[in-house]
CSV table of C-alpha atoms in Angstrom, one decimal:
chain,number,residue,atom,x,y,z
A,257,MET,CA,-52.3,94.0,-99.8
A,258,LYS,CA,-51.6,94.5,-96.2
A,259,ILE,CA,-50.4,97.8,-94.7
A,260,ARG,CA,-48.8,97.8,-91.3
A,261,LEU,CA,-47.5,100.7,-89.2
A,262,ALA,CA,-44.3,100.5,-87.1
A,263,LYS,CA,-44.9,100.0,-83.4
A,264,ASN,CA,-42.8,103.1,-82.6
A,265,SER,CA,-43.1,106.3,-84.7
A,266,GLY,CA,-43.6,110.0,-84.6
A,267,PHE,CA,-41.7,112.8,-82.8
A,268,CYS,CA,-39.4,111.9,-79.9
A,269,TYR,CA,-39.6,113.5,-76.5
A,270,GLY,CA,-36.8,116.1,-77.3
A,271,VAL,CA,-38.6,117.3,-80.4
A,272,LYS,CA,-42.1,117.4,-78.8
A,273,ARG,CA,-40.5,119.4,-75.9
A,274,ALA,CA,-38.9,121.9,-78.3
A,275,ILE,CA,-42.2,122.4,-80.2
A,276,GLN,CA,-44.0,122.9,-76.9
A,277,ILE,CA,-41.5,125.4,-75.7
A,278,ALA,CA,-41.8,127.3,-79.0
A,279,LYS,CA,-45.6,127.4,-78.8
A,280,GLU,CA,-45.4,128.7,-75.2
A,281,THR,CA,-43.0,131.4,-76.1
A,282,VAL,CA,-45.6,132.9,-78.5
A,283,ALA,CA,-47.4,134.2,-75.4
A,284,SER,CA,-44.4,136.6,-74.7
A,285,GLY,CA,-45.8,138.9,-77.5
A,286,GLY,CA,-42.3,139.8,-78.7
A,287,ARG,CA,-40.3,139.1,-81.9
A,288,ILE,CA,-39.5,135.4,-81.9
A,289,HIS,CA,-37.0,133.5,-83.9
A,290,THR,CA,-35.6,130.0,-84.1
A,291,LEU,CA,-31.9,129.9,-85.0
A,292,GLY,CA,-32.3,127.6,-88.1
A,293,PRO,CA,-35.3,125.3,-88.3
A,294,ILE,CA,-36.4,124.1,-84.8
A,295,ILE,CA,-36.6,120.6,-86.2
A,296,HIS,CA,-35.9,119.0,-89.6
A,297,ASN,CA,-39.6,118.9,-90.5
A,298,PRO,CA,-40.9,121.4,-93.0
A,299,GLN,CA,-44.5,121.1,-92.1
A,300,MET,CA,-43.9,121.9,-88.4
A,301,VAL,CA,-41.6,124.8,-89.3
A,302,SER,CA,-44.4,126.2,-91.5
A,303,GLU,CA,-46.9,125.8,-88.7
A,304,LEU,CA,-44.7,127.7,-86.3
A,305,GLU,CA,-44.3,130.4,-88.8
A,306,ARG,CA,-48.0,130.9,-89.0
A,307,LYS,CA,-47.9,131.4,-85.2
A,308,GLY,CA,-45.3,134.2,-85.6
A,309,ILE,CA,-42.1,132.3,-85.1
A,310,SER,CA,-39.6,132.9,-87.9
A,311,SER,CA,-36.6,130.9,-88.6
A,312,VAL,CA,-33.3,132.9,-89.1
A,313,ASN,CA,-30.0,131.5,-90.3
A,314,SER,CA,-27.7,134.2,-88.9
A,315,ILE,CA,-27.3,135.9,-85.6
A,316,GLU,CA,-27.0,139.1,-87.6
A,317,GLU,CA,-30.7,139.0,-88.2
A,318,VAL,CA,-31.3,139.2,-84.4
A,319,VAL,CA,-31.6,142.5,-82.5
A,320,GLU,CA,-31.7,143.4,-78.9
A,321,GLY,CA,-34.8,142.1,-77.1
A,322,ASP,CA,-35.7,139.4,-79.7
A,323,TYR,CA,-36.6,136.0,-78.3
A,324,VAL,CA,-34.3,133.4,-79.8
A,325,ILE,CA,-35.2,129.7,-79.4
A,326,ILE,CA,-32.3,127.3,-79.5
A,327,ARG,CA,-33.5,124.3,-81.5
A,328,SER,CA,-33.5,120.7,-80.4
A,329,HIS,CA,-30.0,120.0,-82.0
A,330,GLY,CA,-28.3,122.6,-79.8
A,331,VAL,CA,-25.7,125.2,-80.9
A,332,PRO,CA,-22.0,125.9,-80.4
A,333,GLU,CA,-21.1,127.6,-77.1
A,334,SER,CA,-19.9,130.7,-79.1
A,335,THR,CA,-23.4,131.1,-80.5
A,336,LEU,CA,-24.9,131.3,-77.0
A,337,GLU,CA,-22.2,133.9,-76.0
A,338,ALA,CA,-22.9,136.0,-79.1
A,339,LEU,CA,-26.6,136.0,-78.4
A,340,THR,CA,-25.9,137.1,-74.8
A,341,GLU,CA,-23.8,140.0,-76.1
A,342,LYS,CA,-26.6,141.1,-78.4
A,343,LYS,CA,-28.9,141.1,-75.4
A,344,ALA,CA,-31.3,138.7,-77.0
A,345,ILE,CA,-33.6,136.7,-74.8
A,346,VAL,CA,-32.4,133.0,-75.2
A,347,VAL,CA,-35.0,130.2,-74.9
A,348,ASN,CA,-33.0,127.0,-74.8
A,349,ALA,CA,-35.0,124.2,-76.3
A,350,THR,CA,-31.9,121.9,-76.8
A,351,CYS,CA,-32.9,118.2,-76.4
A,352,PRO,CA,-31.9,116.9,-72.9
A,353,TYR,CA,-30.1,114.0,-74.6
A,354,VAL,CA,-28.1,116.4,-76.7
A,355,ALA,CA,-27.4,118.6,-73.7
A,356,LYS,CA,-26.1,115.5,-71.8
A,357,THR,CA,-23.8,114.6,-74.7
A,358,GLN,CA,-22.4,118.1,-74.7
A,359,GLU,CA,-21.6,117.7,-71.0
A,360,HIS,CA,-19.7,114.5,-71.8
A,361,ALA,CA,-17.7,116.2,-74.6
A,362,ARG,CA,-16.8,119.0,-72.2
A,363,LYS,CA,-15.7,116.5,-69.4
A,364,LEU,CA,-13.7,114.4,-71.8
A,365,ASN,CA,-11.9,117.5,-73.1
A,366,GLN,CA,-11.2,118.8,-69.5
A,367,ASP,CA,-9.8,115.3,-68.5
A,368,GLY,CA,-7.3,115.4,-71.4
A,369,TYR,CA,-8.9,112.8,-73.7
A,370,SER,CA,-8.6,112.8,-77.5
A,371,VAL,CA,-12.3,113.1,-78.3
A,372,PHE,CA,-13.9,111.3,-81.2
A,373,ILE,CA,-17.5,112.1,-82.3
A,374,LEU,CA,-19.3,109.5,-84.4
A,375,GLY,CA,-21.6,111.5,-86.6
A,376,ASN,CA,-22.2,113.6,-89.6
A,377,ARG,CA,-19.7,116.5,-89.5
A,378,GLU,CA,-22.1,118.9,-91.3
A,379,HIS,CA,-25.1,118.2,-88.9
A,380,PRO,CA,-26.0,121.1,-86.5
A,381,GLU,CA,-25.9,118.8,-83.5
A,382,VAL,CA,-22.4,117.6,-84.3
A,383,ILE,CA,-21.2,121.2,-85.0
A,384,GLY,CA,-22.4,122.1,-81.6
A,385,LEU,CA,-20.8,119.1,-79.9
A,386,LYS,CA,-17.5,120.0,-81.4
A,387,SER,CA,-17.4,123.3,-79.6
A,388,TYR,CA,-17.6,121.5,-76.2
A,389,ALA,CA,-14.9,119.0,-77.0
A,390,GLY,CA,-12.1,121.6,-77.5
A,391,ASP,CA,-9.4,121.6,-80.0
A,392,ASN,CA,-8.4,117.9,-79.7
A,393,VAL,CA,-11.5,116.5,-81.4
A,394,LYS,CA,-12.2,114.5,-84.5
A,395,VAL,CA,-15.5,113.8,-86.2
A,396,ILE,CA,-15.7,110.5,-88.1
A,397,ASN,CA,-18.6,108.9,-90.0
A,398,ASP,CA,-17.7,105.3,-89.3
A,399,ALA,CA,-14.9,103.0,-88.1
A,400,THR,CA,-13.1,103.0,-91.4
A,401,GLU,CA,-12.2,106.7,-90.9
A,402,PHE,CA,-10.4,106.1,-87.6
A,403,PRO,CA,-6.9,107.5,-87.9
A,404,SER,CA,-3.7,105.4,-87.7
A,405,GLY,CA,-1.2,105.8,-84.8
A,406,THR,CA,-1.7,105.6,-81.1
A,407,PHE,CA,-3.4,107.9,-78.5
A,408,LYS,CA,-2.8,108.3,-74.8
A,409,ARG,CA,-6.4,108.5,-73.9
A,410,ILE,CA,-9.5,108.1,-76.2
A,411,GLY,CA,-13.0,109.4,-75.4
A,412,ILE,CA,-15.9,108.5,-77.7
A,413,ILE,CA,-19.4,110.0,-78.0
A,414,ALA,CA,-22.0,109.7,-80.7
A,415,GLN,CA,-24.5,111.9,-82.4
A,416,THR,CA,-27.8,111.0,-80.8
A,417,THR,CA,-29.3,109.7,-84.0
A,418,GLN,CA,-26.5,107.3,-84.9
A,419,ILE,CA,-26.9,103.6,-85.5
A,420,GLN,CA,-25.9,101.3,-82.6
A,421,GLU,CA,-23.9,99.0,-84.9
A,422,LYS,CA,-21.7,101.9,-86.1
A,423,LEU,CA,-20.8,102.8,-82.6
A,424,SER,CA,-19.9,99.2,-81.7
A,425,ASP,CA,-17.7,99.0,-84.8
A,426,LEU,CA,-15.9,102.2,-83.9
A,427,VAL,CA,-15.2,101.0,-80.4
A,428,ALA,CA,-13.8,97.7,-81.6
A,429,VAL,CA,-11.3,99.6,-83.8
A,430,ALA,CA,-10.5,102.4,-81.4
A,431,VAL,CA,-9.6,100.1,-78.6
A,432,GLN,CA,-6.6,98.9,-80.6
A,433,HIS,CA,-5.1,102.4,-80.6
A,434,SER,CA,-5.0,103.3,-76.9
A,435,PRO,CA,-4.4,101.8,-73.5
A,436,GLU,CA,-7.2,103.9,-72.1
A,437,MET,CA,-10.6,104.5,-73.5
A,438,VAL,CA,-13.9,106.0,-72.2
A,439,VAL,CA,-17.1,105.4,-74.3
A,440,TYR,CA,-20.4,107.2,-73.7
A,441,ASN,CA,-23.3,105.6,-75.6
A,442,THR,CA,-25.1,108.8,-76.3
A,443,ILE,CA,-27.5,107.4,-78.9
A,444,CYS,CA,-31.0,108.5,-77.9
A,445,HIS,CA,-33.1,105.6,-76.5
A,446,ALA,CA,-36.1,106.7,-78.5
A,447,THR,CA,-34.0,106.7,-81.6
A,448,ALA,CA,-32.7,103.2,-80.9
A,449,ILE,CA,-36.3,101.9,-80.4
A,450,ARG,CA,-37.5,103.5,-83.6
A,451,GLN,CA,-34.5,101.9,-85.5
A,452,GLN,CA,-35.3,98.5,-84.1
A,453,SER,CA,-39.0,98.8,-84.9
A,454,THR,CA,-38.1,99.8,-88.5
A,455,ARG,CA,-35.7,96.8,-88.8
A,456,GLU,CA,-38.3,94.4,-87.6
A,457,LEU,CA,-41.0,95.7,-89.9
A,458,ALA,CA,-38.8,95.9,-92.9
A,459,THR,CA,-37.8,92.2,-92.6
A,460,GLN,CA,-41.5,91.4,-92.9
A,461,SER,CA,-42.4,93.8,-95.8
A,462,ASP,CA,-42.0,94.1,-99.5
A,463,LEU,CA,-42.2,97.9,-99.5
A,464,MET,CA,-41.4,100.4,-96.7
A,465,ILE,CA,-42.5,104.0,-96.7
A,466,ILE,CA,-40.5,106.3,-94.4
A,467,ILE,CA,-42.3,109.5,-93.6
A,468,GLY,CA,-40.2,112.5,-92.5
A,469,GLY,CA,-38.1,115.5,-93.5
A,470,ARG,CA,-35.5,114.6,-96.2
A,471,ASN,CA,-32.9,116.7,-94.3
A,472,SER,CA,-33.6,114.9,-91.0
A,473,SER,CA,-30.9,112.6,-89.7
A,474,ASN,CA,-33.5,110.4,-88.0
A,475,THR,CA,-35.4,109.9,-91.2
A,476,CYS,CA,-32.2,109.2,-93.2
A,477,MET,CA,-31.1,106.6,-90.7
A,478,LEU,CA,-34.4,104.8,-90.7
A,479,SER,CA,-34.3,104.7,-94.5
A,480,LYS,CA,-30.8,103.3,-94.5
A,481,ILE,CA,-31.8,100.6,-92.1
A,482,SER,CA,-35.0,99.8,-94.0
A,483,GLU,CA,-33.4,99.5,-97.5
A,484,LYS,CA,-31.2,96.7,-96.3
A,485,TYR,CA,-34.3,94.5,-96.1
A,486,ALA,CA,-37.0,95.9,-98.4
A,487,GLU,CA,-37.6,98.4,-101.2
A,488,THR,CA,-37.8,101.7,-99.4
């Protein structure tokens, strides 16, 4: 039996950055929370809890003066406003790639585009992105969900952990529904590299083991790619 490791694995830059920011915040000495788990990895969440960083699911659990770390997935604009009103100390650990995608969503909305987000509508990152895209926004899981009819202007962005092929398929369909289209390939480079590494290893393997949080979009995507080629 031969066991091989993927060339690229482990936490990406955005996640490592969020964890480092959280650990540095401990030095503040105040009450520290993350709004939801800082990343979708139970072991890391437990480690941070041991350092005094608790995960809360509601702004109602936050009081004035609390430190609130915004997790790597980002949050809706309304959440940031509510935390400011409560006079919490916001520590923004949103992944830079996610923050850039939020900027694209805002700009497309301001320029009058019908915005389409390729992603999981229940995922925290996508929920946050929707708030930047305004009212004229639709979240779709794949190209088959693209609505019928025509649109004056179409803008497309993707959840940063999406699969490149799904974005390409969506673009191929959407271009038939509008004379003007802007596409931002917002799939994280580190994500794309890990997906390709997984694909290459799976084609050469009988069994693939994907290690990660079961509620992690990254982990689930790697599993979906892998199971096309090998028992996973």
